[in-house]
Amino acid sequence: GTWAAGWTLGDAYRDEISWPICGEIDILEHVGYEMGHVHGTVHTKAYYWAVWEQRKGRILLDDVSEAFHDYVVEWSPERIDMYVDDSLYFTYVNEGTGWEAWPFDHPFHLIINIAVGGMWGRAGGGIDDSIFPQRLLVDYVRVYESR
């Protein structure tokens, strides 16, 4: 039932813009029932799960819950690349078709959390209370701006 994530969310309250129009970049998502699977996803008005047009990647890590890893997003006006420990596993390219597919040109908020349940967290079955308490350990977060 756990669902750890590091993600960005577009400034949804700007001009009353809501999700997914504001954009979301999931730098990492790890759902407890899929041990070893790490997902990276973008959500936009054009591409998200409810319209069956998801844009995502996945990488397998044998020690995802036992070791620290570097989760990296390189984000430019042309593309978004996602890496784990220097391994590129997902690229999303700006198609140049407008804001519906590329809302990634305005302020975003960085969020790190561990959720319990939810549609994806519960997809593997019920929540096993014997796993609690849980911890999400973060060694560091760095943000760089290209000049």
mmCIF file of C-alpha atoms in Angstrom:
data_model
loop_
_atom_site.group_PDB
_atom_site.id
_atom_site.type_symbol
_atom_site.label_atom_id
_atom_site.label_comp_id
_atom_site.label_asym_id
_atom_site.label_seq_id
_atom_site.Cartn_x
_atom_site.Cartn_y
_atom_site.Cartn_z
ATOM 1 C CA GLY A 1 0.000 0.000 0.000
ATOM 2 C CA THR A 2 2.966 2.428 0.095
ATOM 3 C CA TRP A 3 3.686 4.810 -2.778
ATOM 4 C CA ALA A 4 6.894 6.848 -2.528
ATOM 5 C CA ALA A 5 7.336 9.706 -4.980
ATOM 6 C CA GLY A 6 9.515 12.632 -5.965
ATOM 7 C CA TRP A 7 7.667 14.863 -8.396
ATOM 8 C CA THR A 8 6.964 18.349 -9.653
ATOM 9 C CA LEU A 9 3.576 19.978 -10.037
ATOM 10 C CA GLY A 10 2.881 22.975 -12.219
ATOM 11 C CA ASP A 11 1.676 26.154 -10.564
ATOM 12 C CA ALA A 12 -1.946 24.952 -10.593
ATOM 13 C CA TYR A 13 -3.393 28.032 -8.948
ATOM 14 C CA ARG A 14 -2.001 30.407 -11.578
ATOM 15 C CA ASP A 15 -4.968 31.745 -13.540
ATOM 16 C CA GLU A 16 -7.141 28.950 -12.057
ATOM 17 C CA ILE A 17 -5.353 26.242 -14.043
ATOM 18 C CA SER A 18 -6.034 22.740 -12.735
ATOM 19 C CA TRP A 19 -4.389 19.330 -13.054
ATOM 20 C CA PRO A 20 -3.370 17.930 -15.539
ATOM 21 C CA ILE A 21 -3.408 21.155 -17.547
ATOM 22 C CA CYS A 22 -0.742 22.618 -15.215
ATOM 23 C CA GLY A 23 1.593 19.664 -15.919
ATOM 24 C CA GLU A 24 3.279 17.126 -13.666
ATOM 25 C CA ILE A 25 6.665 15.437 -13.874
ATOM 26 C CA ASP A 26 7.042 12.279 -11.784
ATOM 27 C CA ILE A 27 10.796 12.003 -11.298
ATOM 28 C CA LEU A 28 10.350 8.750 -9.421
ATOM 29 C CA GLU A 29 7.449 6.699 -8.218
ATOM 30 C CA HIS A 30 7.862 3.440 -6.357
ATOM 31 C CA VAL A 31 4.731 1.483 -5.477
ATOM 32 C CA GLY A 32 5.342 -1.058 -2.727
ATOM 33 C CA TYR A 33 3.565 -3.992 -4.315
ATOM 34 C CA GLU A 34 5.908 -3.748 -7.360
ATOM 35 C CA MET A 35 9.182 -4.078 -5.517
ATOM 36 C CA GLY A 36 12.070 -3.203 -7.805
ATOM 37 C CA HIS A 37 10.066 -1.098 -10.273
ATOM 38 C CA VAL A 38 10.720 2.657 -10.480
ATOM 39 C CA HIS A 39 8.519 4.758 -12.755
ATOM 40 C CA GLY A 40 8.981 8.170 -14.369
ATOM 41 C CA THR A 41 6.002 9.873 -15.989
ATOM 42 C CA VAL A 42 4.766 13.160 -17.391
ATOM 43 C CA HIS A 43 1.147 14.249 -17.151
ATOM 44 C CA THR A 44 -0.329 16.874 -19.466
ATOM 45 C CA LYS A 45 -3.764 17.646 -20.880
ATOM 46 C CA ALA A 46 -2.837 15.635 -23.988
ATOM 47 C CA TYR A 47 -1.047 12.765 -22.223
ATOM 48 C CA TYR A 48 -2.260 11.263 -18.957
ATOM 49 C CA TRP A 49 -3.842 8.046 -17.756
ATOM 50 C CA ALA A 50 -7.498 9.127 -18.001
ATOM 51 C CA VAL A 51 -7.251 9.681 -21.777
ATOM 52 C CA TRP A 52 -5.264 6.426 -22.260
ATOM 53 C CA GLU A 53 -2.289 8.356 -23.656
ATOM 54 C CA GLN A 54 0.264 8.009 -20.872
ATOM 55 C CA ARG A 55 3.922 8.979 -21.449
ATOM 56 C CA LYS A 56 6.145 7.087 -19.029
ATOM 57 C CA GLY A 57 9.211 4.989 -18.467
ATOM 58 C CA ARG A 58 10.240 2.283 -16.027
ATOM 59 C CA ILE A 59 13.502 0.896 -14.753
ATOM 60 C CA LEU A 60 14.130 -2.147 -12.560
ATOM 61 C CA LEU A 61 16.329 -1.803 -9.462
ATOM 62 C CA ASP A 62 17.011 -4.911 -7.387
ATOM 63 C CA ASP A 63 17.885 -2.872 -4.290
ATOM 64 C CA VAL A 64 15.391 0.015 -4.599
ATOM 65 C CA SER A 65 14.351 -0.275 -0.939
ATOM 66 C CA GLU A 66 17.806 -1.108 0.436
ATOM 67 C CA ALA A 67 20.199 1.466 -1.087
ATOM 68 C CA PHE A 68 20.338 5.112 -2.026
ATOM 69 C CA HIS A 69 20.063 5.960 -5.720
ATOM 70 C CA ASP A 70 20.397 9.170 -7.703
ATOM 71 C CA TYR A 71 17.100 10.092 -9.371
ATOM 72 C CA VAL A 72 17.741 12.824 -11.921
ATOM 73 C CA VAL A 73 15.604 14.859 -14.288
ATOM 74 C CA GLU A 74 17.224 17.036 -16.933
ATOM 75 C CA TRP A 75 14.601 19.469 -18.162
ATOM 76 C CA SER A 76 15.089 21.875 -21.063
ATOM 77 C CA PRO A 77 12.677 23.662 -23.415
ATOM 78 C CA GLU A 78 13.168 20.792 -25.893
ATOM 79 C CA ARG A 79 12.970 17.655 -23.733
ATOM 80 C CA ILE A 80 12.776 15.995 -20.344
ATOM 81 C CA ASP A 81 15.218 13.138 -19.627
ATOM 82 C CA MET A 82 15.022 10.903 -16.545
ATOM 83 C CA TYR A 83 17.893 8.920 -15.106
ATOM 84 C CA VAL A 84 18.596 6.586 -12.215
ATOM 85 C CA ASP A 85 22.278 6.298 -11.307
ATOM 86 C CA ASP A 86 23.360 7.694 -14.704
ATOM 87 C CA SER A 87 21.097 5.288 -16.653
ATOM 88 C CA LEU A 88 18.668 7.105 -18.953
ATOM 89 C CA TYR A 89 15.303 5.342 -18.791
ATOM 90 C CA PHE A 90 12.757 7.867 -20.081
ATOM 91 C CA THR A 91 12.694 10.793 -22.520
ATOM 92 C CA TYR A 92 9.781 13.086 -23.261
ATOM 93 C CA VAL A 93 10.277 15.398 -26.249
ATOM 94 C CA ASN A 94 8.568 18.741 -26.803
ATOM 95 C CA GLU A 95 6.560 18.074 -29.957
ATOM 96 C CA GLY A 96 6.042 21.790 -30.567
ATOM 97 C CA THR A 97 2.270 21.267 -30.736
ATOM 98 C CA GLY A 98 1.322 23.652 -27.919
ATOM 99 C CA TRP A 99 0.531 23.786 -24.229
ATOM 100 C CA GLU A 100 -1.677 20.664 -24.194
ATOM 101 C CA ALA A 101 1.411 18.498 -24.719
ATOM 102 C CA TRP A 102 4.046 20.854 -23.227
ATOM 103 C CA PRO A 103 2.959 22.828 -20.150
ATOM 104 C CA PHE A 104 6.522 22.743 -18.824
ATOM 105 C CA ASP A 105 7.435 26.384 -19.419
ATOM 106 C CA HIS A 106 6.149 27.985 -16.201
ATOM 107 C CA PRO A 107 6.936 27.646 -12.444
ATOM 108 C CA PHE A 108 6.752 24.207 -10.827
ATOM 109 C CA HIS A 109 6.820 22.999 -7.226
ATOM 110 C CA LEU A 110 9.022 20.101 -6.065
ATOM 111 C CA ILE A 111 7.236 17.563 -3.859
ATOM 112 C CA ILE A 112 8.646 14.508 -2.049
ATOM 113 C CA ASN A 113 6.211 12.233 -0.266
ATOM 114 C CA ILE A 114 5.222 8.744 0.724
ATOM 115 C CA ALA A 115 1.526 7.994 0.345
ATOM 116 C CA VAL A 116 -0.486 5.058 1.602
ATOM 117 C CA GLY A 117 -3.182 3.623 -0.628
ATOM 118 C CA GLY A 118 -4.590 5.589 -3.504
ATOM 119 C CA MET A 119 -5.649 4.028 -6.788
ATOM 120 C CA TRP A 120 -2.163 2.807 -7.638
ATOM 121 C CA GLY A 121 -1.011 2.020 -4.103
ATOM 122 C CA ARG A 122 -4.046 -0.200 -3.542
ATOM 123 C CA ALA A 123 -3.838 -1.843 -6.976
ATOM 124 C CA GLY A 124 -1.771 -4.688 -5.520
ATOM 125 C CA GLY A 125 -4.478 -5.479 -2.976
ATOM 126 C CA GLY A 126 -5.363 -4.183 0.454
ATOM 127 C CA ILE A 127 -3.023 -2.308 2.770
ATOM 128 C CA ASP A 128 -1.012 -4.614 5.037
ATOM 129 C CA ASP A 129 -0.955 -2.844 8.420
ATOM 130 C CA SER A 130 1.913 -5.055 9.604
ATOM 131 C CA ILE A 131 4.376 -3.049 7.439
ATOM 132 C CA PHE A 132 4.000 0.111 9.543
ATOM 133 C CA PRO A 133 5.720 2.287 10.490
ATOM 134 C CA GLN A 134 7.422 3.133 7.186
ATOM 135 C CA ARG A 135 10.141 5.687 6.348
ATOM 136 C CA LEU A 136 11.181 7.578 3.256
ATOM 137 C CA LEU A 137 14.866 8.463 3.543
ATOM 138 C CA VAL A 138 16.278 11.267 1.398
ATOM 139 C CA ASP A 139 20.011 11.959 1.460
ATOM 140 C CA TYR A 140 19.916 15.225 -0.509
ATOM 141 C CA VAL A 141 18.029 17.255 -3.101
ATOM 142 C CA ARG A 142 19.816 19.513 -5.546
ATOM 143 C CA VAL A 143 18.353 21.833 -8.154
ATOM 144 C CA TYR A 144 20.523 23.411 -10.833
ATOM 145 C CA GLU A 145 19.613 25.970 -13.434
ATOM 146 C CA SER A 146 21.328 25.925 -16.810
ATOM 147 C CA ARG A 147 22.717 29.265 -17.964
#
